[in-house]
Amino acid sequence: MQDRIVEIILYLMGEMGRGQRPLGEVNLGPLSERGYTDGEISTAFSWLFDRFAAEGTGVGGSFGRGLGGTTPGRGGSVRVLHEAERMVVTPAAYGYLIQLRALDLLSDHDVEQILERIMMMGPDRVELADIKQLASQIAFDFAEPDRSGSRLTLNGHDTVQ
């Protein structure tokens, strides 16, 4: 389920960036058409609201600043894979990881954690589905002290307005 939430978050961030729209003005119709449930969509909104609040960018957030206060894809560096990592991580999987980092859904530290876990597991090949699972585990880790009081999913009666 968590990887589906990350897909929704990527859609929302993409829509916000395309037209510089606030989060509340994003068209959710395509998400429902793709089979995402109201609970999954609400959870993605809740996660984004928590991130915007933690970063102090406000509920609408300014996509140009990203969630981390920097402009995604500009002026930053991109982690280059070591030869051994390139042999294990597929280009599609690494591209997805770069996309999550460019949108500030993952930090540089998060990317390093994911790559370390992959190399420690010792798989022959890491595909996109594997990266999605690891990235969602890192992105939804609410054990950090600055996220206390947050939650991954909404209760059945909760709504995001």
PDB file of C-alpha atoms in Angstrom:
ATOM      1  CA  MET A   1       0.000   0.000   0.000  1.00  0.00           C
ATOM      2  CA  GLN A   2       2.815   2.429   0.826  1.00  0.00           C
ATOM      3  CA  ASP A   3       4.213   2.311  -2.695  1.00  0.00           C
ATOM      4  CA  ARG A   4       0.747   3.249  -4.014  1.00  0.00           C
ATOM      5  CA  ILE A   5       0.770   6.256  -1.680  1.00  0.00           C
ATOM      6  CA  VAL A   6       4.169   7.310  -3.055  1.00  0.00           C
ATOM      7  CA  GLU A   7       2.745   7.073  -6.599  1.00  0.00           C
ATOM      8  CA  ILE A   8      -0.123   9.378  -5.572  1.00  0.00           C
ATOM      9  CA  ILE A   9       2.317  11.817  -3.951  1.00  0.00           C
ATOM     10  CA  LEU A  10       4.385  11.862  -7.146  1.00  0.00           C
ATOM     11  CA  TYR A  11       1.239  12.612  -9.147  1.00  0.00           C
ATOM     12  CA  LEU A  12       0.232  15.428  -6.765  1.00  0.00           C
ATOM     13  CA  MET A  13       3.716  16.963  -6.798  1.00  0.00           C
ATOM     14  CA  GLY A  14       3.822  16.738 -10.591  1.00  0.00           C
ATOM     15  CA  GLU A  15       0.454  18.455 -10.907  1.00  0.00           C
ATOM     16  CA  MET A  16       1.482  21.171  -8.475  1.00  0.00           C
ATOM     17  CA  GLY A  17       4.670  21.811 -10.429  1.00  0.00           C
ATOM     18  CA  ARG A  18       3.038  21.849 -13.848  1.00  0.00           C
ATOM     19  CA  GLY A  19       0.779  24.804 -13.223  1.00  0.00           C
ATOM     20  CA  GLN A  20       2.235  26.178  -9.995  1.00  0.00           C
ATOM     21  CA  ARG A  21      -1.070  25.161  -8.411  1.00  0.00           C
ATOM     22  CA  PRO A  22      -1.620  24.846  -4.684  1.00  0.00           C
ATOM     23  CA  LEU A  23      -2.270  21.327  -3.427  1.00  0.00           C
ATOM     24  CA  GLY A  24      -5.979  22.018  -2.904  1.00  0.00           C
ATOM     25  CA  GLU A  25      -6.529  22.777  -6.596  1.00  0.00           C
ATOM     26  CA  VAL A  26      -5.108  19.541  -8.007  1.00  0.00           C
ATOM     27  CA  ASN A  27      -7.605  17.502 -10.076  1.00  0.00           C
ATOM     28  CA  LEU A  28      -8.062  14.153  -8.322  1.00  0.00           C
ATOM     29  CA  GLY A  29     -10.223  12.597 -11.051  1.00  0.00           C
ATOM     30  CA  PRO A  30      -7.354  10.773 -12.770  1.00  0.00           C
ATOM     31  CA  LEU A  31      -6.344   9.144  -9.477  1.00  0.00           C
ATOM     32  CA  SER A  32      -9.814   7.667  -8.958  1.00  0.00           C
ATOM     33  CA  GLU A  33      -9.860   6.518 -12.578  1.00  0.00           C
ATOM     34  CA  ARG A  34      -6.576   4.657 -12.008  1.00  0.00           C
ATOM     35  CA  GLY A  35      -8.160   2.729  -9.135  1.00  0.00           C
ATOM     36  CA  TYR A  36      -6.731   4.537  -6.124  1.00  0.00           C
ATOM     37  CA  THR A  37      -9.070   4.509  -3.142  1.00  0.00           C
ATOM     38  CA  ASP A  38     -10.257   7.572  -1.231  1.00  0.00           C
ATOM     39  CA  GLY A  39      -8.282   6.322   1.785  1.00  0.00           C
ATOM     40  CA  GLU A  40      -5.054   6.114  -0.226  1.00  0.00           C
ATOM     41  CA  ILE A  41      -5.601   9.588  -1.672  1.00  0.00           C
ATOM     42  CA  SER A  42      -6.399  11.005   1.773  1.00  0.00           C
ATOM     43  CA  THR A  43      -3.281   9.374   3.209  1.00  0.00           C
ATOM     44  CA  ALA A  44      -1.130  10.971   0.483  1.00  0.00           C
ATOM     45  CA  PHE A  45      -2.678  14.367   1.241  1.00  0.00           C
ATOM     46  CA  SER A  46      -2.101  13.852   4.958  1.00  0.00           C
ATOM     47  CA  TRP A  47       1.548  12.967   4.361  1.00  0.00           C
ATOM     48  CA  LEU A  48       2.058  16.039   2.176  1.00  0.00           C
ATOM     49  CA  PHE A  49       0.326  18.310   4.683  1.00  0.00           C
ATOM     50  CA  ASP A  50       2.589  16.939   7.426  1.00  0.00           C
ATOM     51  CA  ARG A  51       5.663  17.572   5.258  1.00  0.00           C
ATOM     52  CA  PHE A  52       4.557  21.098   4.328  1.00  0.00           C
ATOM     53  CA  ALA A  53       3.889  21.850   7.993  1.00  0.00           C
ATOM     54  CA  ALA A  54       7.260  20.429   9.052  1.00  0.00           C
ATOM     55  CA  GLU A  55       9.046  22.517   6.412  1.00  0.00           C
ATOM     56  CA  GLY A  56       7.049  25.648   7.196  1.00  0.00           C
ATOM     57  CA  THR A  57       5.941  26.132   3.582  1.00  0.00           C
ATOM     58  CA  GLY A  58       2.248  26.178   4.402  1.00  0.00           C
ATOM     59  CA  VAL A  59      -0.521  23.925   3.188  1.00  0.00           C
ATOM     60  CA  GLY A  60      -0.380  25.093  -0.395  1.00  0.00           C
ATOM     61  CA  GLY A  61       3.375  24.908  -0.428  1.00  0.00           C
ATOM     62  CA  SER A  62       5.454  26.499  -3.105  1.00  0.00           C
ATOM     63  CA  PHE A  63       6.536  23.809  -5.508  1.00  0.00           C
ATOM     64  CA  GLY A  64       9.363  25.972  -6.762  1.00  0.00           C
ATOM     65  CA  ARG A  65      10.953  25.771  -3.328  1.00  0.00           C
ATOM     66  CA  GLY A  66      10.344  22.050  -2.987  1.00  0.00           C
ATOM     67  CA  LEU A  67       9.526  20.510   0.353  1.00  0.00           C
ATOM     68  CA  GLY A  68      13.051  20.925   1.624  1.00  0.00           C
ATOM     69  CA  GLY A  69      13.384  24.617   0.827  1.00  0.00           C
ATOM     70  CA  THR A  70      15.467  24.170  -2.300  1.00  0.00           C
ATOM     71  CA  THR A  71      14.555  24.275  -5.931  1.00  0.00           C
ATOM     72  CA  PRO A  72      14.258  20.677  -7.124  1.00  0.00           C
ATOM     73  CA  GLY A  73      16.706  19.755  -9.832  1.00  0.00           C
ATOM     74  CA  ARG A  74      18.577  23.062  -9.723  1.00  0.00           C
ATOM     75  CA  GLY A  75      21.899  23.789  -8.143  1.00  0.00           C
ATOM     76  CA  GLY A  76      22.080  20.452  -6.361  1.00  0.00           C
ATOM     77  CA  SER A  77      24.208  17.451  -7.024  1.00  0.00           C
ATOM     78  CA  VAL A  78      23.070  14.027  -8.143  1.00  0.00           C
ATOM     79  CA  ARG A  79      24.433  10.912  -6.485  1.00  0.00           C
ATOM     80  CA  VAL A  80      26.429   8.893  -9.000  1.00  0.00           C
ATOM     81  CA  LEU A  81      26.325   5.153  -8.522  1.00  0.00           C
ATOM     82  CA  HIS A  82      29.506   3.217  -7.924  1.00  0.00           C
ATOM     83  CA  GLU A  83      30.284   0.564 -10.549  1.00  0.00           C
ATOM     84  CA  ALA A  84      29.156  -2.194  -8.165  1.00  0.00           C
ATOM     85  CA  GLU A  85      25.884  -0.354  -7.510  1.00  0.00           C
ATOM     86  CA  ARG A  86      25.294   0.107 -11.264  1.00  0.00           C
ATOM     87  CA  MET A  87      25.579  -3.652 -11.696  1.00  0.00           C
ATOM     88  CA  VAL A  88      22.783  -4.202  -9.163  1.00  0.00           C
ATOM     89  CA  VAL A  89      20.384  -1.232  -9.579  1.00  0.00           C
ATOM     90  CA  THR A  90      18.481  -1.059 -12.872  1.00  0.00           C
ATOM     91  CA  PRO A  91      18.367   2.294 -14.690  1.00  0.00           C
ATOM     92  CA  ALA A  92      14.581   2.513 -14.151  1.00  0.00           C
ATOM     93  CA  ALA A  93      14.984   1.917 -10.417  1.00  0.00           C
ATOM     94  CA  TYR A  94      17.719   4.525 -10.115  1.00  0.00           C
ATOM     95  CA  GLY A  95      15.718   7.000 -12.210  1.00  0.00           C
ATOM     96  CA  TYR A  96      12.804   6.621  -9.804  1.00  0.00           C
ATOM     97  CA  LEU A  97      15.122   7.268  -6.871  1.00  0.00           C
ATOM     98  CA  ILE A  98      16.454  10.412  -8.575  1.00  0.00           C
ATOM     99  CA  GLN A  99      12.881  11.583  -9.192  1.00  0.00           C
ATOM    100  CA  LEU A 100      11.972  11.175  -5.512  1.00  0.00           C
ATOM    101  CA  ARG A 101      15.102  13.102  -4.512  1.00  0.00           C
ATOM    102  CA  ALA A 102      14.469  15.877  -7.044  1.00  0.00           C
ATOM    103  CA  LEU A 103      10.997  16.393  -5.568  1.00  0.00           C
ATOM    104  CA  ASP A 104      12.460  16.440  -2.041  1.00  0.00           C
ATOM    105  CA  LEU A 105      10.377  13.435  -1.065  1.00  0.00           C
ATOM    106  CA  LEU A 106      13.665  11.840  -0.034  1.00  0.00           C
ATOM    107  CA  SER A 107      16.754  13.526   1.344  1.00  0.00           C
ATOM    108  CA  ASP A 108      20.339  12.770   0.330  1.00  0.00           C
ATOM    109  CA  HIS A 109      20.613  10.763   3.533  1.00  0.00           C
ATOM    110  CA  ASP A 110      17.485   8.768   2.600  1.00  0.00           C
ATOM    111  CA  VAL A 111      18.954   7.933  -0.816  1.00  0.00           C
ATOM    112  CA  GLU A 112      22.155   6.741   0.849  1.00  0.00           C
ATOM    113  CA  GLN A 113      20.160   4.580   3.277  1.00  0.00           C
ATOM    114  CA  ILE A 114      18.282   2.948   0.413  1.00  0.00           C
ATOM    115  CA  LEU A 115      21.464   2.252  -1.539  1.00  0.00           C
ATOM    116  CA  GLU A 116      23.181   0.867   1.576  1.00  0.00           C
ATOM    117  CA  ARG A 117      20.248  -1.467   2.275  1.00  0.00           C
ATOM    118  CA  ILE A 118      20.313  -2.698  -1.310  1.00  0.00           C
ATOM    119  CA  MET A 119      24.007  -3.451  -1.241  1.00  0.00           C
ATOM    120  CA  MET A 120      23.781  -5.138   2.170  1.00  0.00           C
ATOM    121  CA  MET A 121      20.931  -7.387   0.981  1.00  0.00           C
ATOM    122  CA  GLY A 122      23.156  -8.639  -1.811  1.00  0.00           C
ATOM    123  CA  PRO A 123      20.539  -9.149  -4.533  1.00  0.00           C
ATOM    124  CA  ASP A 124      21.572  -9.916  -8.097  1.00  0.00           C
ATOM    125  CA  ARG A 125      19.362  -7.169  -9.493  1.00  0.00           C
ATOM    126  CA  VAL A 126      17.161  -4.450  -7.971  1.00  0.00           C
ATOM    127  CA  GLU A 127      14.137  -3.563 -10.067  1.00  0.00           C
ATOM    128  CA  LEU A 128      11.767  -0.595  -9.925  1.00  0.00           C
ATOM    129  CA  ALA A 129       9.311  -2.442  -7.652  1.00  0.00           C
ATOM    130  CA  ASP A 130      12.085  -3.084  -5.116  1.00  0.00           C
ATOM    131  CA  ILE A 131      13.106   0.586  -5.060  1.00  0.00           C
ATOM    132  CA  LYS A 132       9.468   1.656  -4.682  1.00  0.00           C
ATOM    133  CA  GLN A 133       9.099  -0.567  -1.644  1.00  0.00           C
ATOM    134  CA  LEU A 134      12.328   0.611  -0.001  1.00  0.00           C
ATOM    135  CA  ALA A 135      11.627   4.275  -0.777  1.00  0.00           C
ATOM    136  CA  SER A 136       8.135   4.086   0.681  1.00  0.00           C
ATOM    137  CA  GLN A 137       9.507   2.497   3.856  1.00  0.00           C
ATOM    138  CA  ILE A 138      11.986   5.373   4.235  1.00  0.00           C
ATOM    139  CA  ALA A 139       9.519   8.113   3.238  1.00  0.00           C
ATOM    140  CA  PHE A 140       6.878   6.916   5.696  1.00  0.00           C
ATOM    141  CA  ASP A 141       9.223   6.462   8.644  1.00  0.00           C
ATOM    142  CA  PHE A 142       7.546   8.663  11.204  1.00  0.00           C
ATOM    143  CA  ALA A 143       9.883   7.714  14.038  1.00  0.00           C
ATOM    144  CA  GLU A 144      11.755  10.998  13.627  1.00  0.00           C
ATOM    145  CA  PRO A 145      11.253  13.391  16.567  1.00  0.00           C
ATOM    146  CA  ASP A 146      10.259  16.323  14.362  1.00  0.00           C
ATOM    147  CA  ARG A 147       7.318  14.327  13.051  1.00  0.00           C
ATOM    148  CA  SER A 148       5.823  13.343  16.376  1.00  0.00           C
ATOM    149  CA  GLY A 149       2.054  13.279  16.341  1.00  0.00           C
ATOM    150  CA  SER A 150       1.971  12.415  12.655  1.00  0.00           C
ATOM    151  CA  ARG A 151       0.432   9.262  11.354  1.00  0.00           C
ATOM    152  CA  LEU A 152       0.752   7.252   8.212  1.00  0.00           C
ATOM    153  CA  THR A 153      -2.916   6.582   7.573  1.00  0.00           C
ATOM    154  CA  LEU A 154      -6.105   8.361   8.394  1.00  0.00           C
ATOM    155  CA  ASN A 155      -8.827   6.838  10.520  1.00  0.00           C
ATOM    156  CA  GLY A 156     -11.992   5.700   8.750  1.00  0.00           C
ATOM    157  CA  HIS A 157     -13.888   8.870   9.673  1.00  0.00           C
ATOM    158  CA  ASP A 158     -11.042  11.324   8.846  1.00  0.00           C
ATOM    159  CA  THR A 159     -11.150  13.479   5.728  1.00  0.00           C
ATOM    160  CA  VAL A 160      -8.829  15.985   4.126  1.00  0.00           C
ATOM    161  CA  GLN A 161     -10.551  19.151   3.015  1.00  0.00           C
TER     162      GLN A 161
END
